[in-house]
Tab-separated table of N, CA and C in Angstrom:
chain	number	residue	atom	x	y	z
A	79	MET	N	56.776	-118.800	-120.940
A	79	MET	CA	55.895	-118.414	-120.160
A	79	MET	C	55.823	-118.205	-118.331
A	80	LEU	N	56.334	-119.382	-118.101
A	80	LEU	CA	56.407	-119.960	-116.147
A	80	LEU	C	56.926	-119.253	-115.766
A	81	PHE	N	58.007	-119.304	-116.870
A	81	PHE	CA	59.367	-118.391	-116.256
A	81	PHE	C	59.182	-116.743	-115.134
A	82	ARG	N	58.600	-116.840	-116.968
A	82	ARG	CA	57.896	-115.260	-116.760
A	82	ARG	C	56.966	-114.692	-115.136
A	83	GLU	N	56.030	-115.663	-115.440
A	83	GLU	CA	54.893	-115.187	-114.321
A	83	GLU	C	55.461	-115.316	-113.163
A	84	ARG	N	56.970	-116.901	-112.857
A	84	ARG	CA	57.370	-116.278	-111.486
A	84	ARG	C	58.258	-116.140	-111.490
A	85	GLN	N	58.286	-114.860	-112.530
A	85	GLN	CA	58.901	-113.117	-112.173
A	85	GLN	C	58.827	-112.506	-111.618
A	86	GLN	N	57.140	-111.849	-112.392
A	86	GLN	CA	56.474	-110.637	-112.029
A	86	GLN	C	56.318	-110.956	-110.611
A	87	LEU	N	56.074	-112.763	-110.295
A	87	LEU	CA	56.043	-113.160	-108.488
A	87	LEU	C	56.580	-112.457	-107.540
A	88	THR	N	57.596	-113.200	-108.428
A	88	THR	CA	58.440	-112.887	-107.418
A	88	THR	C	58.371	-111.336	-106.929
A	89	ILE	N	58.659	-111.051	-108.608
A	89	ILE	CA	59.244	-109.114	-108.346
A	89	ILE	C	58.142	-108.172	-107.307
A	90	CYS	N	56.611	-108.426	-107.768
A	90	CYS	CA	55.109	-108.378	-106.711
A	90	CYS	C	55.846	-108.551	-105.137
A	91	VAL	N	55.762	-109.673	-105.298
A	91	VAL	CA	56.476	-110.714	-103.615
A	91	VAL	C	57.734	-109.485	-102.693
A	92	ILE	N	58.389	-109.642	-103.893
A	92	ILE	CA	59.953	-108.592	-103.018
A	92	ILE	C	59.302	-106.697	-102.869
A	93	ALA	N	58.353	-106.453	-103.407
A	93	ALA	CA	57.916	-105.561	-103.724
A	93	ALA	C	56.614	-105.212	-103.099
A	94	GLY	N	56.010	-106.030	-102.637
A	94	GLY	CA	55.390	-106.164	-101.105
A	94	GLY	C	55.698	-106.745	-99.382
A	95	VAL	N	57.103	-106.956	-99.750
A	95	VAL	CA	58.035	-106.861	-98.487
A	95	VAL	C	58.894	-105.481	-98.204
A	96	ILE	N	59.346	-104.826	-99.815
A	96	ILE	CA	59.526	-103.446	-99.509
A	96	ILE	C	58.828	-102.703	-98.461
A	97	VAL	N	57.292	-102.598	-99.605
A	97	VAL	CA	55.743	-102.298	-98.940
A	97	VAL	C	55.484	-102.046	-97.420
A	98	GLY	N	55.744	-103.420	-96.821
A	98	GLY	CA	54.826	-103.788	-95.662
A	98	GLY	C	56.487	-103.573	-95.324
A	99	GLY	N	57.904	-103.352	-94.942
A	99	GLY	CA	58.612	-103.615	-94.076
A	99	GLY	C	59.069	-102.131	-95.073
A	100	PHE	N	58.238	-100.962	-95.223
A	100	PHE	CA	58.074	-99.852	-95.041
A	100	PHE	C	57.179	-99.179	-94.223
A	101	VAL	N	56.241	-99.860	-94.153
A	101	VAL	CA	54.999	-98.963	-93.832
A	101	VAL	C	55.421	-100.083	-91.684
A	102	LEU	N	55.567	-100.515	-91.885
A	102	LEU	CA	55.563	-101.362	-90.209
A	102	LEU	C	56.868	-100.615	-90.209
A	103	PHE	N	57.877	-100.924	-90.681
A	103	PHE	CA	59.603	-100.576	-89.759
A	103	PHE	C	59.190	-99.107	-89.955
A	104	ARG	N	59.232	-97.831	-90.931
A	104	ARG	CA	59.408	-96.650	-91.077
A	104	ARG	C	57.965	-95.300	-90.860
A	105	TYR	N	56.479	-95.693	-91.984
A	105	TYR	CA	56.269	-95.240	-91.570
A	105	TYR	C	54.946	-95.438	-90.115
A	106	LEU	N	54.592	-96.398	-89.709
A	106	LEU	CA	53.954	-96.567	-88.254
A	106	LEU	C	54.906	-95.809	-87.462
A	107	PRO	N	55.294	-96.002	-87.071
A	107	PRO	CA	57.186	-95.612	-86.397
A	107	PRO	C	56.923	-94.119	-86.855
A	108	LEU	N	57.191	-93.280	-87.167
A	108	LEU	CA	56.810	-91.968	-88.309
A	108	LEU	C	55.846	-91.341	-87.857
A	109	ARG	N	54.729	-92.248	-87.967
A	109	ARG	CA	53.549	-91.549	-87.613
A	109	ARG	C	53.240	-91.739	-86.307
A	110	SER	N	53.836	-92.590	-85.558
A	110	SER	CA	52.994	-92.446	-84.104
A	110	SER	C	54.388	-90.633	-83.304
A	111	LYS	N	54.713	-91.057	-83.585
A	111	LYS	CA	55.950	-89.677	-83.253
A	111	LYS	C	55.729	-88.308	-83.664
A	112	MET	N	54.874	-88.189	-84.707
A	112	MET	CA	54.515	-87.763	-85.003
A	112	MET	C	53.197	-87.338	-84.605
A	113	LYS	N	52.419	-88.191	-83.920
A	113	LYS	CA	51.020	-88.099	-82.861
A	113	LYS	C	51.586	-87.234	-81.872
A	114	ALA	N	52.900	-87.647	-80.797
A	114	ALA	CA	53.298	-87.970	-79.780
A	114	ALA	C	53.340	-86.188	-79.966
A	115	ILE	N	54.966	-85.604	-80.957
A	115	ILE	CA	55.257	-84.758	-81.645
A	115	ILE	C	54.195	-83.366	-81.545
A	116	ARG	N	52.849	-83.904	-82.526
A	116	ARG	CA	51.823	-82.694	-82.673
A	116	ARG	C	50.943	-82.812	-80.704
A	117	GLN	N	50.908	-83.858	-79.983
A	117	GLN	CA	49.777	-83.846	-78.668
A	117	GLN	C	51.465	-82.396	-77.282
A	118	ILE	N	52.719	-82.760	-77.811
A	118	ILE	CA	53.039	-81.446	-76.965
A	118	ILE	C	53.123	-80.046	-77.506
A	119	LYS	N	53.029	-80.109	-78.927
A	119	LYS	CA	52.905	-78.930	-79.296
A	119	LYS	C	51.754	-77.991	-78.954
A	120	SER	N	50.391	-79.205	-78.861
A	120	SER	CA	49.026	-78.322	-78.306
A	120	SER	C	48.866	-78.089	-76.896
A	121	ALA	N	50.105	-78.958	-76.296
A	121	ALA	CA	49.826	-78.651	-75.034
A	121	ALA	C	50.891	-77.957	-74.907
A	122	GLN	N	52.218	-77.378	-74.712
A	122	GLN	CA	53.192	-76.640	-75.121
A	122	GLN	C	52.218	-74.466	-75.330
A	123	ALA	N	51.517	-75.158	-76.460
A	123	ALA	CA	49.809	-73.658	-77.507
A	123	ALA	C	49.212	-73.420	-76.136
A	124	LEU	N	49.131	-74.490	-74.937
A	124	LEU	CA	47.733	-74.044	-73.611
A	124	LEU	C	48.830	-73.355	-72.662
A	125	THR	N	50.109	-74.079	-72.738
A	125	THR	CA	51.381	-73.540	-71.739
A	125	THR	C	51.266	-72.002	-72.151
A	126	ILE	N	51.602	-71.586	-73.080
A	126	ILE	CA	51.766	-70.176	-73.165
A	126	ILE	C	50.237	-69.678	-73.587
A	127	ALA	N	49.921	-69.892	-73.688
A	127	ALA	CA	48.127	-69.033	-73.533
A	127	ALA	C	47.955	-68.568	-71.886
A	128	LYS	N	48.371	-69.839	-71.789
A	128	LYS	CA	47.855	-70.045	-70.122
A	128	LYS	C	48.915	-68.318	-69.213
A	129	GLY	N	49.938	-68.358	-69.982
A	129	GLY	CA	51.423	-67.774	-69.513
A	129	GLY	C	50.637	-66.620	-70.012
A	130	ASP	N	50.833	-66.125	-70.966
A	130	ASP	CA	50.175	-64.477	-71.985
A	130	ASP	C	49.332	-64.685	-70.471
A	131	ALA	N	48.069	-65.590	-70.924
A	131	ALA	CA	46.288	-64.594	-69.411
A	131	ALA	C	47.733	-64.492	-67.931
A	132	ASP	N	48.421	-65.407	-67.828
A	132	ASP	CA	48.771	-65.103	-66.825
A	132	ASP	C	49.636	-63.400	-66.583
A	133	ASN	N	50.076	-63.962	-67.284
A	133	ASN	CA	50.695	-62.232	-67.432
A	133	ASN	C	49.946	-60.735	-67.485
A	134	LYS	N	49.215	-61.852	-68.386
A	134	LYS	CA	48.266	-60.509	-68.006
A	134	LYS	C	47.753	-59.341	-66.846
A	135	GLN	N	46.946	-60.919	-66.452
A	135	GLN	CA	46.355	-60.580	-64.645
A	135	GLN	C	47.622	-60.359	-64.196
A	136	MET	N	49.370	-60.503	-63.788
A	136	MET	CA	49.803	-60.260	-63.059
A	136	MET	C	49.649	-58.414	-63.529
A	137	LEU	N	50.286	-58.658	-64.997
A	137	LEU	CA	50.291	-57.314	-65.113
A	137	LEU	C	49.462	-55.731	-64.604
A	138	LEU	N	47.809	-56.469	-64.226
A	138	LEU	CA	46.565	-55.647	-63.714
A	138	LEU	C	47.300	-55.833	-62.144
A	139	LEU	N	47.481	-56.707	-61.930
A	139	LEU	CA	47.547	-56.761	-60.743
A	139	LEU	C	49.196	-55.951	-60.007
A	140	ASN	N	49.855	-55.513	-60.921
A	140	ASN	CA	50.638	-54.585	-60.159
A	140	ASN	C	50.444	-53.390	-60.360
A	141	LYS	N	49.404	-52.845	-61.870
A	141	LYS	CA	49.026	-51.970	-61.256
A	141	LYS	C	47.734	-51.603	-60.589
A	142	GLN	N	47.052	-52.336	-59.581
A	142	GLN	CA	45.839	-52.124	-58.461
A	142	GLN	C	47.564	-51.534	-56.891
A	143	LEU	N	48.729	-52.780	-57.183
A	143	LEU	CA	49.167	-52.250	-56.156
A	143	LEU	C	49.968	-51.794	-56.788
A	144	LEU	N	50.523	-50.688	-56.848
A	144	LEU	CA	51.024	-49.658	-57.079
A	144	LEU	C	49.890	-47.989	-56.271
A	145	GLU	N	48.408	-48.871	-56.929
A	145	GLU	CA	47.607	-47.148	-56.854
A	145	GLU	C	47.172	-47.940	-55.613
A	146	LEU	N	47.452	-48.961	-54.862
A	146	LEU	CA	47.120	-48.491	-54.092
A	146	LEU	C	49.262	-48.575	-53.049
A	147	GLN	N	49.595	-48.395	-53.885
A	147	GLN	CA	50.851	-48.524	-52.593
A	147	GLN	C	51.114	-46.477	-52.838
A	148	ARG	N	50.625	-45.976	-53.609
A	148	ARG	CA	50.444	-44.630	-54.345
A	148	ARG	C	49.134	-43.760	-52.865
A	149	GLU	N	48.272	-44.736	-52.764
A	149	GLU	CA	47.336	-44.051	-50.951
A	149	GLU	C	47.704	-44.594	-50.351
A	150	LEU	N	48.601	-45.046	-50.269
A	150	LEU	CA	49.024	-45.769	-48.170
A	150	LEU	C	49.960	-45.118	-48.101
A	151	GLU	N	51.150	-44.426	-49.046
A	151	GLU	CA	51.823	-44.523	-49.052
A	151	GLU	C	52.196	-42.421	-47.616
A	152	ASN	N	51.568	-41.855	-47.251
A	152	ASN	CA	51.638	-41.025	-46.975
A	152	ASN	C	50.478	-41.637	-45.426
A	153	TYR	N	50.158	-42.748	-45.233
A	153	TYR	CA	48.841	-43.126	-44.273
A	153	TYR	C	49.457	-42.787	-42.497
A	154	GLU	N	50.688	-43.343	-43.267
A	154	GLU	CA	51.273	-42.831	-41.613
A	154	GLU	C	51.458	-41.322	-41.540
A	155	ALA	N	51.528	-40.603	-41.807
A	155	ALA	CA	52.571	-39.081	-41.868
A	155	ALA	C	50.526	-38.748	-41.180
A	156	LYS	N	49.522	-39.824	-41.683
A	156	LYS	CA	48.147	-38.869	-42.357
A	156	LYS	C	47.641	-39.612	-40.043
A	157	ILE	N	47.964	-39.799	-40.010
A	157	ILE	CA	47.919	-40.598	-37.788
A	157	ILE	C	49.027	-40.408	-37.075
A	158	PRO	N	48.444	-38.759	-36.685
A	158	PRO	CA	50.378	-38.256	-35.807
A	158	PRO	C	50.010	-38.525	-34.179
A	159	ASP	N	50.853	-39.016	-33.472
A	159	ASP	CA	51.350	-38.830	-32.136
A	159	ASP	C	50.305	-38.742	-31.637
A	160	GLN	N	49.826	-38.333	-31.167
A	160	GLN	CA	48.836	-37.539	-30.231
A	160	GLN	C	47.761	-36.640	-30.815
A	161	SER	N	46.917	-36.522	-29.787
A	161	SER	CA	45.392	-36.516	-30.810
A	161	SER	C	45.569	-35.206	-31.553
A	162	ASP	N	45.403	-33.900	-30.359
A	162	ASP	CA	45.547	-32.210	-30.728
A	162	ASP	C	44.772	-32.077	-31.343
A	163	ILE	N	43.288	-32.548	-30.541
A	163	ILE	CA	42.215	-32.156	-31.060
A	163	ILE	C	41.352	-30.757	-31.948
A	164	GLY	N	42.030	-30.158	-30.054
A	164	GLY	CA	41.820	-28.741	-30.632
A	164	GLY	C	42.844	-28.455	-31.680
A	165	GLY	N	43.106	-28.516	-32.152
A	165	GLY	CA	44.483	-28.154	-33.566
A	165	GLY	C	42.996	-28.220	-34.620
A	166	PHE	N	43.613	-29.997	-34.421
A	166	PHE	CA	42.208	-30.655	-35.894
A	166	PHE	C	40.786	-29.593	-36.031
A	167	LEU	N	40.374	-29.623	-34.585
A	167	LEU	CA	38.755	-28.991	-34.625
A	167	LEU	C	39.037	-27.780	-35.395
A	168	HIS	N	40.007	-26.586	-35.123
A	168	HIS	CA	40.585	-25.595	-35.506
A	168	HIS	C	40.635	-25.591	-37.180
A	169	GLU	N	40.738	-26.488	-37.631
A	169	GLU	CA	41.087	-26.969	-39.268
A	169	GLU	C	39.585	-26.406	-39.617
A	170	ILE	N	39.436	-27.812	-38.973
A	170	ILE	CA	37.846	-27.664	-39.497
A	170	ILE	C	37.071	-26.353	-39.834
A	171	ALA	N	36.748	-25.944	-38.188
A	171	ALA	CA	36.061	-24.732	-38.617
A	171	ALA	C	36.526	-23.654	-39.179
A	172	ASP	N	38.017	-23.370	-39.793
A	172	ASP	CA	38.962	-22.423	-41.115
A	172	ASP	C	38.530	-23.174	-41.693
A	173	LEU	N	37.995	-24.311	-42.675
A	173	LEU	CA	37.417	-25.446	-43.757
A	173	LEU	C	35.971	-24.547	-43.605
A	174	MET	N	35.572	-24.421	-42.792
A	174	MET	CA	33.982	-24.131	-42.743
A	174	MET	C	33.079	-22.273	-42.731
A	175	ASN	N	34.505	-21.788	-42.469
A	175	ASN	CA	34.308	-20.066	-42.734
A	175	ASN	C	34.902	-20.462	-44.409
A	176	GLU	N	36.467	-20.310	-45.083
A	176	GLU	CA	36.277	-20.418	-46.516
A	176	GLU	C	35.915	-20.276	-47.037
A	177	HIS	N	34.360	-22.083	-47.113
A	177	HIS	CA	33.551	-21.897	-47.226
A	177	HIS	C	31.980	-20.973	-47.192
A	178	ASN	N	32.088	-20.497	-46.463
A	178	ASN	CA	31.192	-19.544	-46.132
A	178	ASN	C	29.766	-20.612	-45.489
A	179	LEU	N	29.978	-21.465	-44.591
A	179	LEU	CA	29.036	-22.130	-44.385
A	179	LEU	C	28.158	-21.531	-42.760
A	180	SER	N	27.378	-21.424	-42.620
A	180	SER	CA	27.401	-20.769	-40.862
A	180	SER	C	26.197	-21.502	-39.684
A	181	ASN	N	25.995	-21.766	-39.456
A	181	ASN	CA	25.447	-22.530	-37.583
A	181	ASN	C	26.266	-23.564	-37.587
A	182	GLN	N	27.626	-23.140	-37.686
A	182	GLN	CA	29.293	-23.897	-37.659
A	182	GLN	C	28.581	-24.653	-35.924
A	183	MET	N	28.817	-26.373	-36.531
A	183	MET	CA	28.997	-26.532	-34.881
A	183	MET	C	29.960	-27.957	-35.085
A	184	ILE	N	31.157	-28.239	-34.596
A	184	ILE	CA	32.036	-28.904	-34.564
A	184	ILE	C	31.897	-29.380	-33.181
A	185	GLU	N	31.861	-30.644	-32.947
A	185	GLU	CA	31.970	-31.139	-31.587
A	185	GLU	C	32.284	-32.570	-31.141
A	186	PRO	N	33.390	-32.432	-30.374
A	186	PRO	CA	34.054	-34.029	-30.265
A	186	PRO	C	32.534	-34.829	-29.340
A	187	ARG	N	33.509	-36.195	-29.431
A	187	ARG	CA	32.322	-36.970	-29.547
A	187	ARG	C	33.680	-38.200	-28.242
A	188	LYS	N	32.698	-39.264	-27.782
A	188	LYS	CA	33.612	-40.406	-28.264
A	188	LYS	C	35.217	-40.416	-27.909
A	189	GLU	N	36.021	-41.277	-27.291
A	189	GLU	CA	36.434	-40.788	-27.726
A	189	GLU	C	36.828	-43.177	-27.463
A	190	ILE	N	37.473	-43.774	-28.404
A	190	ILE	CA	37.709	-45.075	-28.167
A	190	ILE	C	39.832	-45.432	-28.517
A	191	LYS	N	40.186	-45.567	-27.249
A	191	LYS	CA	41.010	-46.324	-27.548
A	191	LYS	C	41.851	-47.802	-27.538
A	192	ALA	N	42.834	-47.893	-28.252
A	192	ALA	CA	42.440	-49.177	-28.791
A	192	ALA	C	44.264	-49.988	-28.466
A	193	GLU	N	44.804	-50.661	-28.859
A	193	GLU	CA	46.080	-50.733	-29.024
A	193	GLU	C	47.230	-50.147	-29.120
A	194	LYS	N	47.244	-50.225	-30.519
A	194	LYS	CA	48.065	-48.796	-31.013
A	194	LYS	C	47.745	-47.596	-31.862
A	195	LEU	N	45.952	-47.975	-31.744
A	195	LEU	CA	45.353	-46.690	-32.609
A	195	LEU	C	44.615	-46.151	-31.588
A	196	ASN	N	43.509	-44.678	-31.986
A	196	ASN	CA	42.763	-44.554	-30.741
A	196	ASN	C	42.497	-43.365	-31.847
A	197	CYS	N	40.674	-43.361	-31.682
A	197	CYS	CA	40.096	-42.355	-32.347
A	197	CYS	C	38.835	-41.667	-31.542
A	198	ILE	N	38.878	-40.889	-32.430
A	198	ILE	CA	37.723	-39.757	-31.630
A	198	ILE	C	36.570	-39.135	-32.505
A	199	GLN	N	35.459	-39.486	-32.392
A	199	GLN	CA	33.849	-39.447	-33.016
A	199	GLN	C	33.913	-37.828	-32.883
A	200	VAL	N	33.959	-36.975	-33.944
A	200	VAL	CA	33.435	-35.598	-34.180
A	200	VAL	C	32.008	-35.177	-34.712
A	201	LYS	N	30.937	-34.559	-34.611
A	201	LYS	CA	29.713	-34.350	-34.923
A	201	LYS	C	29.967	-32.993	-35.733
A	202	MET	N	29.809	-32.167	-36.686
A	202	MET	CA	29.532	-31.570	-37.461
A	202	MET	C	28.425	-30.989	-37.974
A	203	GLN	N	27.776	-29.788	-37.970
A	203	GLN	CA	26.867	-29.340	-38.256
A	203	GLN	C	27.117	-27.964	-39.058
A	204	CYS	N	26.600	-27.431	-40.185
A	204	CYS	CA	26.887	-26.132	-40.695
A	204	CYS	C	25.855	-26.230	-41.930
A	205	LYS	N	25.616	-24.673	-42.397
A	205	LYS	CA	24.310	-24.980	-43.661
A	205	LYS	C	25.293	-23.639	-44.400
A	206	GLY	N	24.228	-24.226	-45.305
A	206	GLY	CA	24.866	-23.569	-47.034
A	206	GLY	C	24.451	-24.249	-48.630
A	207	ASN	N	25.013	-24.145	-49.487
A	207	ASN	CA	24.254	-25.062	-50.556
A	207	ASN	C	24.996	-26.125	-50.209
A	208	LEU	N	24.197	-26.571	-51.127
A	208	LEU	CA	25.064	-27.769	-51.581
A	208	LEU	C	26.777	-28.150	-52.114
A	209	ALA	N	27.130	-27.008	-53.329
A	209	ALA	CA	28.577	-26.996	-53.863
A	209	ALA	C	28.698	-26.383	-52.222
A	210	GLN	N	28.572	-25.512	-51.379
A	210	GLN	CA	29.405	-25.448	-50.367
A	210	GLN	C	30.200	-26.458	-49.988
A	211	ILE	N	28.907	-27.561	-49.420
A	211	ILE	CA	29.256	-27.955	-48.532
A	211	ILE	C	29.528	-28.888	-49.549
A	212	PHE	N	29.689	-29.843	-50.344
A	212	PHE	CA	30.828	-30.950	-51.207
A	212	PHE	C	32.404	-30.874	-52.078
A	213	GLU	N	32.201	-28.817	-51.296
A	213	GLU	CA	34.056	-28.454	-51.075
A	213	GLU	C	34.573	-27.931	-49.899
A	214	PHE	N	33.340	-28.346	-49.275
A	214	PHE	CA	34.182	-28.408	-47.733
A	214	PHE	C	34.796	-29.679	-47.202
A	215	TYR	N	33.542	-30.543	-47.832
A	215	TYR	CA	33.881	-32.470	-47.823
A	215	TYR	C	34.996	-32.615	-48.646
A	216	ARG	N	35.679	-31.968	-49.849
A	216	ARG	CA	36.338	-32.727	-50.782
A	216	ARG	C	38.327	-31.508	-50.282
A	217	GLN	N	38.212	-30.805	-49.502
A	217	GLN	CA	39.032	-30.851	-49.005
A	217	GLN	C	39.161	-31.109	-47.384
A	218	LEU	N	38.356	-31.157	-47.000
A	218	LEU	CA	39.146	-32.407	-45.623
A	218	LEU	C	39.265	-32.905	-45.473
A	219	GLN	N	39.160	-33.802	-46.898
A	219	GLN	CA	39.334	-34.943	-47.940
A	219	GLN	C	41.171	-34.565	-47.642
A	220	GLY	N	41.154	-33.868	-47.727
A	220	GLY	CA	42.509	-33.347	-48.328
A	220	GLY	C	43.802	-32.706	-47.317
A	221	LEU	N	42.509	-33.188	-46.827
A	221	LEU	CA	43.312	-31.981	-44.997
A	221	LEU	C	45.149	-33.903	-44.746
A	222	ASP	N	45.834	-33.249	-43.690
A	222	ASP	CA	47.054	-33.723	-43.713
A	222	ASP	C	46.653	-34.680	-42.205
A	223	ARG	N	45.724	-35.262	-42.317
A	223	ARG	CA	45.662	-36.621	-41.230
A	223	ARG	C	43.931	-36.959	-41.404
A	224	LEU	N	44.236	-38.527	-41.272
A	224	LEU	CA	42.739	-39.415	-41.731
A	224	LEU	C	41.853	-38.605	-40.539
A	225	VAL	N	41.218	-38.215	-41.628
A	225	VAL	CA	39.162	-38.772	-41.467
A	225	VAL	C	38.807	-39.726	-41.771
A	226	ARG	N	38.011	-40.432	-41.448
A	226	ARG	CA	37.017	-41.079	-41.906
A	226	ARG	C	34.961	-40.681	-41.865
A	227	ILE	N	34.768	-40.334	-43.156
A	227	ILE	CA	32.648	-39.663	-42.536
A	227	ILE	C	32.513	-41.247	-42.354
A	228	GLU	N	31.081	-41.350	-41.159
A	228	GLU	CA	30.530	-41.623	-41.269
A	228	GLU	C	29.362	-42.435	-40.621
A	229	GLN	N	28.432	-41.295	-41.445
A	229	GLN	CA	26.822	-40.326	-41.225
A	229	GLN	C	27.249	-38.624	-41.614
A	230	VAL	N	26.473	-38.296	-42.669
A	230	VAL	CA	25.794	-37.588	-43.458
A	230	VAL	C	24.471	-37.658	-43.415
A	231	LYS	N	24.118	-36.729	-42.854
A	231	LYS	CA	22.958	-36.547	-43.371
A	231	LYS	C	22.385	-34.144	-43.999
A	232	LEU	N	21.851	-34.545	-44.925
A	232	LEU	CA	21.670	-33.291	-45.691
A	232	LEU	C	20.306	-33.810	-45.665
A	233	SER	N	19.196	-32.143	-45.635
A	233	SER	CA	18.068	-32.165	-45.188
A	233	SER	C	17.828	-30.481	-45.716
A	234	ASN	N	17.402	-30.066	-46.764
A	234	ASN	CA	17.208	-28.824	-47.942
A	234	ASN	C	16.346	-28.174	-45.925
A	235	ASP	N	16.795	-26.631	-46.320
A	235	ASP	CA	15.568	-25.743	-45.248
A	235	ASP	C	14.540	-25.697	-45.736
A	236	SER	N	13.304	-25.407	-44.754
A	236	SER	CA	11.845	-25.160	-45.102
A	236	SER	C	11.397	-24.219	-45.629
A	237	ASP	N	12.652	-23.109	-45.855
A	237	ASP	CA	12.154	-21.839	-46.397
A	237	ASP	C	12.972	-22.156	-48.583
A	238	PHE	N	13.076	-23.406	-48.475
A	238	PHE	CA	13.497	-23.897	-50.194
A	238	PHE	C	14.783	-22.752	-50.361
A	239	ASN	N	15.274	-22.046	-50.072
A	239	ASN	CA	15.965	-20.798	-50.142
A	239	ASN	C	17.463	-21.634	-50.849
A	240	GLY	N	17.952	-22.591	-51.145
A	240	GLY	CA	18.550	-23.983	-51.528
A	240	GLY	C	19.617	-23.495	-50.758
A	241	GLN	N	19.325	-23.158	-48.993
A	241	GLN	CA	19.880	-23.476	-47.900
A	241	GLN	C	20.267	-25.268	-47.650
A	242	VAL	N	20.979	-25.669	-47.498
A	242	VAL	CA	20.805	-27.537	-46.385
A	242	VAL	C	21.542	-27.537	-45.606
A	243	GLY	N	20.852	-28.275	-45.187
A	243	GLY	CA	21.192	-28.203	-43.957
A	243	GLY	C	22.530	-29.589	-43.790
A	244	MET	N	23.895	-29.570	-42.924
A	244	MET	CA	24.881	-30.487	-42.588
A	244	MET	C	25.076	-30.911	-41.300
A	245	GLU	N	24.721	-32.069	-40.910
A	245	GLU	CA	25.156	-33.481	-39.996
A	245	GLU	C	25.936	-34.264	-40.321
A	246	SER	N	26.707	-34.429	-39.911
A	246	SER	CA	27.576	-35.935	-39.830
A	246	SER	C	28.754	-36.087	-38.716
A	247	MET	N	29.086	-37.239	-39.026
A	247	MET	CA	29.777	-37.675	-37.518
A	247	MET	C	31.446	-38.511	-38.274
A	248	ALA	N	32.353	-37.445	-37.584
A	248	ALA	CA	33.876	-38.139	-38.754
A	248	ALA	C	34.128	-38.910	-37.427
A	249	ILE	N	35.524	-39.438	-37.497
A	249	ILE	CA	36.151	-39.778	-36.781
A	249	ILE	C	37.939	-39.530	-37.620
A	250	ILE	N	38.455	-39.207	-36.465
A	250	ILE	CA	39.772	-38.635	-36.153
A	250	ILE	C	40.683	-40.253	-35.946
A	251	TYR	N	41.885	-39.831	-36.207
A	251	TYR	CA	42.271	-41.141	-35.776
A	251	TYR	C	43.832	-40.490	-35.205
A	252	TYR	N	44.342	-41.342	-34.309
A	252	TYR	CA	45.912	-40.586	-33.455
A	252	TYR	C	46.876	-42.137	-32.907
A	253	ARG	N	47.771	-41.683	-32.671
A	253	ARG	CA	48.193	-43.166	-32.573
A	253	ARG	C	48.569	-43.054	-31.070
A	254	ALA	N	48.331	-45.154	-30.577
A	254	ALA	CA	48.501	-44.192	-28.937
A	254	ALA	C	49.669	-45.003	-28.679
A	255	LYS	N	49.656	-43.751	-27.425
A	255	LYS	CA	51.037	-43.723	-26.787
A	255	LYS	C	51.217	-45.785	-26.355
A	256	VAL	N	53.045	-45.307	-26.030
A	256	VAL	CA	52.927	-46.602	-26.212
A	256	VAL	C	53.220	-47.119	-24.129
A	257	GLY	N	52.309	-48.127	-24.340
A	257	GLY	CA	52.134	-48.992	-22.414
A	257	GLY	C	50.293	-49.378	-23.021
A	258	GLN	N	49.549	-48.367	-23.303
A	258	GLN	CA	48.270	-47.813	-23.547
A	258	GLN	C	47.931	-48.834	-24.130
A	259	GLY	N	46.683	-49.139	-23.682
A	259	GLY	CA	45.190	-50.630	-23.766
A	259	GLY	C	45.358	-51.037	-23.599
């Protein structure tokens, strides 16, 4: 019986050593590798999510860039080399006539000279109904020349017949001659 107990004890010790060796030399190293792999995997998932967000941002920026390029593609053509103020003022008068605006006054004002770009202030006045005035501004914006409206003043007629008085200050641009400035 003693032999059998010793044999069982030896088997238990050997089994304990095998289990301990397995845990110590196999399970624990594999567990630490699994932990490192999980960390790497979560870092990669975070990098992928950041890449997706950056990609969406890049697509949005590309869309904005294309819109800006479309807006600016004719920019150079809308700034002529010379002032040609007379021809442009005639175009404005034609637009006012086209929209049946009355009491027209178009008056060039101060000219501002800079190194590469000059501008001329133009005061415009007229009367018409609101729809005519808005259509005038819409078509003024579509002209072949760059125009910036600085001020607009709309005032109702004193007899309230639907007529609106319009006063505005516009700026038109042209390129400076070489050596000017």
